[in-house]
Each structure stands twice: as structure tokens, then as C-alpha cells.
């Protein structure tokens, strides 16, 4: 079996499944599961006496997350999920009636509801529609929507259903040219595609850990640039948001100048330590290597599916590919097709009008070949 950038020995899930659902919920690598278990054992044995060690590890994980996102460590906050990071923007800006937010029409609800919730403050949410359902949005559609003015352009780095990758640096330039903040839902790419958020001019990015980052559910990371932080009110400040944290009798509200101001209170250490082990694994493998591998698997998969007679729904042209490939089989609904494949040991999900497949850096070309053979059999007799 060919070498993989992420060691297969870290993924016991491969004993039971051909796991191709990292766009859904990723399996925990062994070292992440061990880090969560070690946290539990430590607190079981020593309770709060391990607190200083926990703080030290938290700082290491924050630094590793900053490296992964290509940003200074001061700009990183831990969040409880993707939505929370996006909601810090929707709740924190000083909205005026008539302000506009531009989003693609096909976003996951996490990047829609926080903006729709501003309707009672007179904020208008412009959803950019593709010409045909499920199609990639051309840059001109965003230009046209922004031309009417906008406070925020908020997009997914990779669209969750069919997996097209947005041109993040170009969209960021476009947003700024129209005076808008550029906000990124990064969950469908961070951990799979190399990130350079600061260089790309992203203002805020947010991603939970449970997909491509290979972490536990309910613990994620947020990037907030210094310029973005200046514009965002912190509406949920707590003891952990201030410069003088742990001076319990100091009643002044002096917010930490770093992104830690968004972290209100006690940290999710079990989550942070699990996520930290997974990020270490990804950084050790190298994000360039992981992405080259995943991209290669997806190219191989897309070609194999076409040869097998399936209908490819993902447009991977012009750098728009990601770790997601979505397809349909004539005569079968996406849920029927997905159920048949899951029954044969392939973990995939019905999304984007088809079956969504999302391999990671430990999957092999042999697994992709076996998957394509299973699809070919369904094409022959649905
Ligand atoms: C694009 C996108 N954003 C957000 C989420 C999940 O959001 P959260 O981390 O808040 O649960 C998903 C999950 O499927 C997603 O695909």
C-alpha cells in the first residue's frame, strides 16, 4: 500500500470503514483520542491541581493553530464551533439600518442565520444566486452584489455540498475594494488546504475542529485580524476576556487586546487538547503534502466516477477543486445510493444533490479504486 502523508496507524477507523466523510465528521486520530483520555485521567487524579499544566498546553495549541492558519498567535481565539466565530462578527458590528451583508445563496446555515438574525436591526442580507442550482458562483456575481454597498462579504472557503473552492484572496480584495469586511467560514478546508489568512487579507475566519482538522466536535479556532477586532464589540465578556484575568477582585473591564478577548470563561480543555494533537499531526505531515495527496485522490476519484458512468456534480476546473467530490447515479436517489455504499463499508453522505465523498491524508488510491468499483456496480444495477 502506498505511503500516505498522515500515518494510517493513527487511524484505527480504517479497520472498520473505508472512511470518506471528512466533510461530515472526521474520525479522531489515535493521538487525539489519547490526548482527550489523558486529560480525563489527569483531572480524575488531580482535579484542578493540573491547571497550570493545562494553561501551558493551551498556549502551545494556540501557537500551533496560528501556524496552521498562517497568522500571528495574538489573532487566534478558541471557539465552541464555526457558528460562534461568525456570530462574534454579526453580534459585534455597529449595524445601521440599511446595512447590507453579501453571502452566497448555497451556504451552510452557520453562515446564513447569524446574518438573517439582524433583520430586526434593518440589515439586508443579499444572497448571491448561481444561474443554475449547485453551480459555482462567478466573481462577477459577487462584484454585482457588492456594487450596491456592503458591510460584510461572508463566504465558505469550500462549499459544503459540491465542494467548490472559493478564490479567497480575490474575494478578499473585492470585499475591501467595496469597503466590506471579509469573513470566511473555513471549516470545509482548514486542515486540508494550506491556509495563509493574514497574507490573503481575511478579516475573520472560523472553523470547528471536527472535519478536516480531525479534532473532537465542539472545539474550533477563530482568526480575527487586529483591524477586525477594532470594529467588533465583545458582547460576551467574562473573566477570561480581560488583561487582568484571574485577579478576581479587579472589577475593571479592560479587554485583552488579543483575540483572547472573545474567550469569555473556562476553556474546553478536553477539546483543545484533542484538537492540539490533531493539529500537531497535520503540521508534522505538512499541509502542502496533505493537500497534494487529497487533491490527487479527488482527481483520481472524479476520473474514475466518470469512467464508471456516474454523473459528476463537482466542478474542479480552474483551481476550484477541494477535498470534496459529489456525484449522482442515474435511477437512484442520493439517499438510496449513499445507503447502499454505507452498507458496503464506505462512509459517505448525501449532500449537494448527490453522494458527497471526502477523503483525507491517510486514505489511499486503493481505497478510491474500491469505492469506484462499488459505484460502478450500482451504475450497472441501481
Ligand atoms: C460550511 C459549513 N459551515 C459550518 C458547519 C458547521 O458549523 P458548526 O461548526 O457551527 O457546527 C458545517 C458543517 O457541516 C459546514 O459544512
PDB file of C-alpha atoms in Angstrom, residues 69 71-72 74-77 202-205 222-229 232 258-259 262:
ATOM      1  CA  UNK A  69      -3.821  29.372   9.711  1.00  0.00           C
ATOM      2  CA  UNK A  71      -1.489  34.191  11.266  1.00  0.00           C
ATOM      3  CA  UNK A  72       0.104  35.722  14.401  1.00  0.00           C
ATOM      4  CA  UNK A  74      -2.311  37.081  19.074  1.00  0.00           C
ATOM      5  CA  UNK A  75      -5.052  36.867  16.449  1.00  0.00           C
ATOM      6  CA  UNK A  76      -6.300  33.391  17.443  1.00  0.00           C
ATOM      7  CA  UNK A  77      -9.230  32.552  19.719  1.00  0.00           C
ATOM      8  CA  UNK A 202      -9.040  37.664   5.522  1.00  0.00           C
ATOM      9  CA  UNK A 203     -10.559  39.715   8.358  1.00  0.00           C
ATOM     10  CA  UNK A 204     -12.226  36.923  10.321  1.00  0.00           C
ATOM     11  CA  UNK A 205     -12.158  33.151   9.775  1.00  0.00           C
ATOM     12  CA  UNK A 222     -11.130  31.664  15.015  1.00  0.00           C
ATOM     13  CA  UNK A 223      -8.826  34.198  13.394  1.00  0.00           C
ATOM     14  CA  UNK A 224      -9.648  37.871  13.942  1.00  0.00           C
ATOM     15  CA  UNK A 225      -7.253  40.412  12.446  1.00  0.00           C
ATOM     16  CA  UNK A 226      -6.299  43.435  14.577  1.00  0.00           C
ATOM     17  CA  UNK A 227      -8.307  45.706  12.241  1.00  0.00           C
ATOM     18  CA  UNK A 228     -11.377  43.458  12.564  1.00  0.00           C
ATOM     19  CA  UNK A 229     -11.029  43.351  16.360  1.00  0.00           C
ATOM     20  CA  UNK A 232     -16.120  44.277  16.886  1.00  0.00           C
ATOM     21  CA  UNK A 258      -5.556  39.982  21.536  1.00  0.00           C
ATOM     22  CA  UNK A 259      -8.255  37.723  20.110  1.00  0.00           C
ATOM     23  CA  UNK A 262     -13.572  36.632  22.643  1.00  0.00           C
TER      24      UNK A 262
END
